[in-house]
Amino acid sequence: LTDRVVDLRLAGADDGGQLVTHVELASGDVVSCGRVVNCAGPRGRWIAEMAGLELPVEPRIRAAFIFACREALDGPTLPLTIDTTGVHVRTEPPHYLAGAPPLDDVEVDPDDFAVRHDQWEEVIWPALAHRIPAFERIGVTHSWAGHYAYNTLDHNAVVGPADAVPNFYFCNGFSGHGFQQSAGVGRGLSELITYGEYRTLDLAELGHDRIVRGEPFLEKAII
Ligand SMILES: Cc1cc2nc3c(=O)[nH]c(=O)nc-3n(C[C@H](O)[C@H](O)[C@H](O)COP(=O)(O)OP(=O)(O)OC[C@H]3O[C@@H](n4cnc5c(N)ncnc54)[C@H](O)[C@@H]3O)c2cc1C
């Protein structure tokens, strides 16, 4: 990675606040900037810290297990179905995809992509077989792991500028919802940057000010 952001340079603004003026890259290049958008996913906290800002986001591992089932299930296609334990499953034609929060759901190294296979054996498969008897006879075809950018305050995205550094914008902490929220957040942030206001959707409730105040805007639907 020659274009990895390694630091930010800030300078005092006329109103007494601070602004980001330059982005330093691993290559040694220094890029001047009018605005910075932090969209570094599970590593977003470290970009925020470069601007002296708090962001309670940490990498937490989540694995996906693709499995084949010999028997065809009755009824329509299996939609995303979530067990009370957090085990979830849906079709992934021609197979199925399942996952669950890990047994030990803590911050991990952002370079740790190891699939926790004990999670499949001890948690996911038993829960699937309990709910859907045909899933007693299944086999994992492949699996992979990634990271949630997990917002420990309220499991919700942090979107918009930092009051203390007004040209630093957050686009972080999606906590496992980033794909579905990306269209709205992308549009909202582009409006904020272009017009100085939200025009289509008001995303103010996702603002960083709630982090500073320590007031959660809780998202309960997280798996
Ligand atoms: C197993 C799993 C299942 C999921 N399922 C769903 C789902 O069903 N629905 C849903 O909506 N979401 C789901 N998600 C969440 C979704 O994938 C994420 O919310 C989304 O990808 C986050 O996008 P992002 O652009 O914020 O971050 P990322 O896609 O992580 O992108 C961050 C980028 O920043 C770069 N970066 C980091 N640090 C630096 C740096 N210092 N300098 C330069 N670049 C840097 C990284 O290289 C990366 O390219 C799932 C996630 C996982 C792991």
CSV table of C-alpha atoms and ligand atoms in Angstrom, one decimal:
chain,number,residue,atom,x,y,z
A,1,LEU,CA,0.0,0.0,0.0
A,2,THR,CA,1.8,3.1,-1.1
A,3,ASP,CA,-1.2,5.3,-0.8
A,4,ARG,CA,-2.0,4.5,2.8
A,5,VAL,CA,-2.8,7.5,5.0
A,6,VAL,CA,-0.3,7.7,7.8
A,7,ASP,CA,-1.0,11.1,9.3
A,8,LEU,CA,-2.9,14.4,8.9
A,9,ARG,CA,-1.6,17.9,9.3
A,10,LEU,CA,-3.9,20.5,11.0
A,11,ALA,CA,-3.7,24.2,11.3
A,12,GLY,CA,-5.6,26.8,13.3
A,13,ALA,CA,-8.6,28.3,11.6
A,14,ASP,CA,-9.7,32.0,11.9
A,15,ASP,CA,-12.5,31.1,14.3
A,16,GLY,CA,-10.1,29.5,16.7
A,17,GLY,CA,-10.9,25.9,15.6
A,18,GLN,CA,-8.7,23.6,13.6
A,19,LEU,CA,-8.8,22.5,10.0
A,20,VAL,CA,-7.0,19.6,8.2
A,21,THR,CA,-4.6,21.1,5.6
A,22,HIS,CA,-2.6,18.1,4.4
A,23,VAL,CA,-2.8,14.3,4.2
A,24,GLU,CA,0.5,12.4,4.6
A,25,LEU,CA,0.8,9.1,2.7
A,26,ALA,CA,3.0,6.1,3.3
A,27,SER,CA,4.8,6.8,0.0
A,28,GLY,CA,6.0,10.0,1.6
A,29,ASP,CA,3.7,12.2,-0.6
A,30,VAL,CA,1.9,15.0,1.2
A,31,VAL,CA,-1.4,16.0,-0.4
A,32,SER,CA,-3.1,19.3,0.4
A,33,CYS,CA,-6.8,19.2,0.9
A,34,GLY,CA,-9.9,21.3,1.4
A,35,ARG,CA,-11.8,18.5,3.1
A,36,VAL,CA,-11.1,15.0,4.4
A,37,VAL,CA,-13.7,12.2,4.5
A,38,ASN,CA,-12.8,9.4,6.9
A,39,CYS,CA,-14.1,6.2,5.2
A,40,ALA,CA,-11.5,3.8,6.5
A,41,GLY,CA,-13.9,1.2,7.7
A,42,PRO,CA,-12.7,-0.9,10.6
A,43,ARG,CA,-9.5,1.3,10.8
A,44,GLY,CA,-11.5,4.6,11.0
A,45,ARG,CA,-10.7,5.2,14.6
A,46,TRP,CA,-7.0,5.6,13.8
A,47,ILE,CA,-7.7,8.2,11.1
A,48,ALA,CA,-9.9,10.1,13.5
A,49,GLU,CA,-7.1,10.0,16.1
A,50,MET,CA,-4.8,11.7,13.5
A,51,ALA,CA,-7.1,14.7,13.7
A,52,GLY,CA,-7.3,14.5,17.5
A,53,LEU,CA,-10.9,13.2,17.3
A,54,GLU,CA,-12.7,10.4,19.2
A,55,LEU,CA,-14.4,7.7,17.3
A,56,PRO,CA,-15.5,4.6,19.3
A,57,VAL,CA,-15.1,2.2,16.4
A,58,GLU,CA,-13.2,-1.1,16.5
A,59,PRO,CA,-12.6,-4.0,14.1
A,60,ARG,CA,-14.7,-7.0,15.2
A,61,ILE,CA,-14.5,-10.2,13.2
A,62,ARG,CA,-17.5,-11.7,11.4
A,63,ALA,CA,-17.3,-14.9,9.4
A,64,ALA,CA,-19.6,-16.2,6.6
A,65,PHE,CA,-20.0,-19.9,6.1
A,66,ILE,CA,-21.3,-21.2,2.8
A,67,PHE,CA,-22.8,-24.7,3.0
A,68,ALA,CA,-24.5,-27.2,0.8
A,69,CYS,CA,-27.6,-29.2,1.8
A,70,ARG,CA,-28.5,-32.5,0.2
A,71,GLU,CA,-32.2,-32.0,0.7
A,72,ALA,CA,-34.2,-29.3,-1.1
A,73,LEU,CA,-36.2,-27.3,1.4
A,74,ASP,CA,-39.9,-27.1,1.0
A,75,GLY,CA,-41.5,-23.8,0.3
A,76,PRO,CA,-40.2,-20.5,-1.2
A,77,THR,CA,-36.6,-19.4,-1.2
A,78,LEU,CA,-35.2,-19.0,2.3
A,79,PRO,CA,-35.0,-15.3,3.1
A,80,LEU,CA,-32.5,-13.9,5.7
A,81,THR,CA,-33.7,-15.6,8.8
A,82,ILE,CA,-32.3,-14.7,12.3
A,83,ASP,CA,-32.4,-17.1,15.3
A,84,THR,CA,-32.7,-15.5,18.7
A,85,THR,CA,-29.0,-16.4,19.3
A,86,GLY,CA,-28.0,-14.2,16.4
A,87,VAL,CA,-27.3,-17.2,14.1
A,88,HIS,CA,-28.5,-16.1,10.7
A,89,VAL,CA,-29.0,-18.0,7.4
A,90,ARG,CA,-30.2,-17.3,3.9
A,91,THR,CA,-30.0,-18.8,0.4
A,92,GLU,CA,-26.7,-18.2,-1.5
A,93,PRO,CA,-27.6,-20.1,-4.7
A,94,PRO,CA,-27.0,-22.9,-5.2
A,95,HIS,CA,-26.1,-23.1,-1.5
A,96,TYR,CA,-26.8,-21.3,1.8
A,97,LEU,CA,-24.9,-18.7,3.8
A,98,ALA,CA,-24.8,-18.6,7.6
A,99,GLY,CA,-23.1,-16.5,10.2
A,100,ALA,CA,-23.3,-15.4,13.9
A,101,PRO,CA,-21.6,-13.1,16.3
A,102,PRO,CA,-18.4,-14.8,17.5
A,103,LEU,CA,-18.2,-16.6,20.8
A,104,ASP,CA,-15.8,-13.9,22.0
A,105,ASP,CA,-16.9,-10.7,20.4
A,106,VAL,CA,-14.0,-8.3,21.1
A,107,GLU,CA,-11.8,-6.0,19.1
A,108,VAL,CA,-9.4,-7.9,16.9
A,109,ASP,CA,-6.3,-7.0,14.9
A,110,PRO,CA,-7.5,-5.5,11.5
A,111,ASP,CA,-5.2,-7.9,9.7
A,112,ASP,CA,-6.7,-11.0,11.5
A,113,PHE,CA,-8.9,-12.7,8.9
A,114,ALA,CA,-8.9,-16.2,10.5
A,115,VAL,CA,-12.2,-17.9,10.3
A,116,ARG,CA,-13.3,-19.3,13.7
A,117,HIS,CA,-14.2,-22.8,12.7
A,118,ASP,CA,-15.2,-23.7,16.3
A,119,GLN,CA,-18.0,-21.2,15.9
A,120,TRP,CA,-19.4,-23.3,13.1
A,121,GLU,CA,-19.2,-26.6,15.1
A,122,GLU,CA,-20.3,-25.3,18.5
A,123,VAL,CA,-22.8,-22.6,17.7
A,124,ILE,CA,-24.0,-22.2,14.1
A,125,TRP,CA,-24.5,-25.7,12.9
A,126,PRO,CA,-26.4,-26.8,16.1
A,127,ALA,CA,-28.7,-23.8,15.8
A,128,LEU,CA,-29.3,-24.4,12.1
A,129,ALA,CA,-30.1,-28.1,12.7
A,130,HIS,CA,-32.4,-27.2,15.6
A,131,ARG,CA,-34.5,-24.8,13.5
A,132,ILE,CA,-34.4,-26.7,10.1
A,133,PRO,CA,-34.0,-30.5,10.5
A,134,ALA,CA,-32.7,-30.8,6.9
A,135,PHE,CA,-29.7,-28.8,8.0
A,136,GLU,CA,-28.5,-31.7,10.2
A,137,ARG,CA,-26.9,-33.1,7.0
A,138,ILE,CA,-24.9,-30.2,5.5
A,139,GLY,CA,-21.3,-29.5,4.6
A,140,VAL,CA,-19.4,-26.2,4.5
A,141,THR,CA,-18.1,-25.6,1.0
A,142,HIS,CA,-16.1,-22.5,1.9
A,143,SER,CA,-15.9,-19.7,4.4
A,144,TRP,CA,-14.3,-16.3,4.8
A,145,ALA,CA,-14.0,-13.6,7.5
A,146,GLY,CA,-14.1,-9.8,7.5
A,147,HIS,CA,-14.5,-7.1,10.0
A,148,TYR,CA,-17.4,-5.0,11.2
A,149,ALA,CA,-16.5,-1.4,11.9
A,150,TYR,CA,-18.2,-1.8,15.2
A,151,ASN,CA,-19.4,1.3,17.0
A,152,THR,CA,-19.2,0.4,20.6
A,153,LEU,CA,-21.4,3.4,21.7
A,154,ASP,CA,-24.6,2.5,19.8
A,155,HIS,CA,-23.9,0.2,16.8
A,156,ASN,CA,-24.8,2.9,14.4
A,157,ALA,CA,-23.0,4.9,11.7
A,158,VAL,CA,-21.2,8.2,12.4
A,159,VAL,CA,-21.8,10.6,9.5
A,160,GLY,CA,-21.0,14.2,9.0
A,161,PRO,CA,-18.4,16.8,10.1
A,162,ALA,CA,-16.5,17.1,13.3
A,163,ASP,CA,-17.4,20.3,15.3
A,164,ALA,CA,-13.8,20.6,16.4
A,165,VAL,CA,-12.4,20.1,12.9
A,166,PRO,CA,-15.1,21.2,10.5
A,167,ASN,CA,-13.5,20.1,7.3
A,168,PHE,CA,-13.1,16.5,8.6
A,169,TYR,CA,-16.1,14.4,7.7
A,170,PHE,CA,-17.0,11.0,9.3
A,171,CYS,CA,-18.4,8.2,7.2
A,172,ASN,CA,-17.7,5.4,9.8
A,173,GLY,CA,-19.0,2.8,12.2
A,174,PHE,CA,-21.5,1.0,10.0
A,175,SER,CA,-21.4,-2.0,12.4
A,176,GLY,CA,-22.5,-4.5,9.8
A,177,HIS,CA,-25.0,-2.3,7.9
A,178,GLY,CA,-22.8,-0.5,5.5
A,179,PHE,CA,-23.9,-2.0,2.3
A,180,GLN,CA,-27.6,-1.2,2.8
A,181,GLN,CA,-26.9,2.3,4.1
A,182,SER,CA,-24.2,3.2,1.5
A,183,ALA,CA,-26.5,4.8,-1.1
A,184,GLY,CA,-28.2,7.1,1.4
A,185,VAL,CA,-25.0,8.0,3.3
A,186,GLY,CA,-23.1,8.7,0.1
A,187,ARG,CA,-25.8,11.0,-1.2
A,188,GLY,CA,-26.2,12.7,2.2
A,189,LEU,CA,-22.5,13.3,2.5
A,190,SER,CA,-22.1,14.6,-1.0
A,191,GLU,CA,-25.0,17.0,-0.4
A,192,LEU,CA,-23.4,18.2,2.8
A,193,ILE,CA,-20.1,18.8,1.1
A,194,THR,CA,-21.7,20.4,-2.1
A,195,TYR,CA,-24.5,22.5,-0.6
A,196,GLY,CA,-23.5,22.7,3.1
A,197,GLU,CA,-26.8,21.0,4.1
A,198,TYR,CA,-28.7,17.7,3.8
A,199,ARG,CA,-31.4,17.9,1.1
A,200,THR,CA,-32.7,14.4,0.4
A,201,LEU,CA,-32.4,12.7,3.8
A,202,ASP,CA,-31.6,14.4,7.1
A,203,LEU,CA,-28.8,12.3,8.6
A,204,ALA,CA,-28.2,14.7,11.5
A,205,GLU,CA,-29.1,12.0,14.0
A,206,LEU,CA,-26.0,10.1,12.9
A,207,GLY,CA,-23.7,13.1,13.6
A,208,HIS,CA,-20.5,13.0,15.5
A,209,ASP,CA,-21.8,15.4,18.1
A,210,ARG,CA,-23.6,12.5,19.8
A,211,ILE,CA,-20.3,10.8,20.3
A,212,VAL,CA,-18.9,13.9,21.9
A,213,ARG,CA,-21.9,14.1,24.2
A,214,GLY,CA,-21.9,10.3,24.9
A,215,GLU,CA,-25.5,10.1,23.9
A,216,PRO,CA,-26.3,6.8,22.0
A,217,PHE,CA,-28.5,6.7,18.9
A,218,LEU,CA,-29.1,3.0,19.4
A,219,GLU,CA,-29.3,0.5,16.6
A,220,LYS,CA,-30.6,-2.8,18.0
A,221,ALA,CA,-30.8,-4.8,14.8
A,222,ILE,CA,-27.2,-6.0,14.7
A,223,ILE,CA,-26.0,-9.5,14.2
B,1,LIG,C1,-19.3,-11.0,7.2
B,1,LIG,C2,-19.9,-9.7,6.9
B,1,LIG,C3,-21.2,-9.6,6.5
B,1,LIG,C4,-21.8,-8.4,6.2
B,1,LIG,N1,-23.1,-8.4,5.8
B,1,LIG,C5,-23.7,-7.2,5.5
B,1,LIG,C6,-25.0,-7.1,5.1
B,1,LIG,O1,-25.7,-8.2,4.9
B,1,LIG,N2,-25.6,-5.9,4.8
B,1,LIG,C7,-24.9,-4.8,5.0
B,1,LIG,O2,-25.4,-3.7,4.7
B,1,LIG,N3,-23.6,-4.8,5.4
B,1,LIG,C8,-23.0,-5.9,5.7
B,1,LIG,N4,-21.7,-6.0,6.1
B,1,LIG,C9,-21.0,-4.7,6.4
B,1,LIG,C10,-20.5,-4.1,5.2
B,1,LIG,O3,-19.6,-5.0,4.5
B,1,LIG,C11,-19.7,-2.8,5.7
B,1,LIG,O4,-20.5,-2.0,6.5
B,1,LIG,C12,-19.2,-2.0,4.5
B,1,LIG,O5,-18.4,-2.8,3.6
B,1,LIG,C13,-18.4,-0.9,5.1
B,1,LIG,O6,-17.9,-0.1,4.0
B,1,LIG,P1,-16.9,1.0,4.2
B,1,LIG,O7,-16.6,1.6,2.9
B,1,LIG,O8,-17.3,1.9,5.3
B,1,LIG,O9,-15.6,0.3,4.7
B,1,LIG,P2,-14.6,-0.7,4.0
B,1,LIG,O10,-15.3,-1.4,2.9
B,1,LIG,O11,-13.9,-1.5,5.1
B,1,LIG,O12,-13.5,0.2,3.3
B,1,LIG,C14,-12.6,0.9,4.0
B,1,LIG,C15,-11.4,1.2,3.1
B,1,LIG,O13,-10.5,2.1,3.8
B,1,LIG,C16,-9.2,1.7,3.4
B,1,LIG,N5,-8.3,2.2,4.5
B,1,LIG,C17,-8.2,1.8,5.8
B,1,LIG,N6,-7.3,2.5,6.4
B,1,LIG,C18,-6.7,3.3,5.5
B,1,LIG,C19,-5.6,4.2,5.5
B,1,LIG,N7,-4.9,4.5,6.6
B,1,LIG,N8,-5.2,4.8,4.3
B,1,LIG,C20,-5.9,4.6,3.2
B,1,LIG,N9,-7.0,3.7,3.1
B,1,LIG,C21,-7.3,3.1,4.2
B,1,LIG,C22,-9.3,0.1,3.4
B,1,LIG,O14,-8.2,-0.4,2.7
B,1,LIG,C23,-10.6,0.0,2.7
B,1,LIG,O15,-10.5,0.0,1.3
B,1,LIG,C24,-21.1,-7.2,6.4
B,1,LIG,C25,-19.7,-7.2,6.8
B,1,LIG,C26,-19.1,-8.5,7.1
B,1,LIG,C27,-17.7,-8.5,7.6
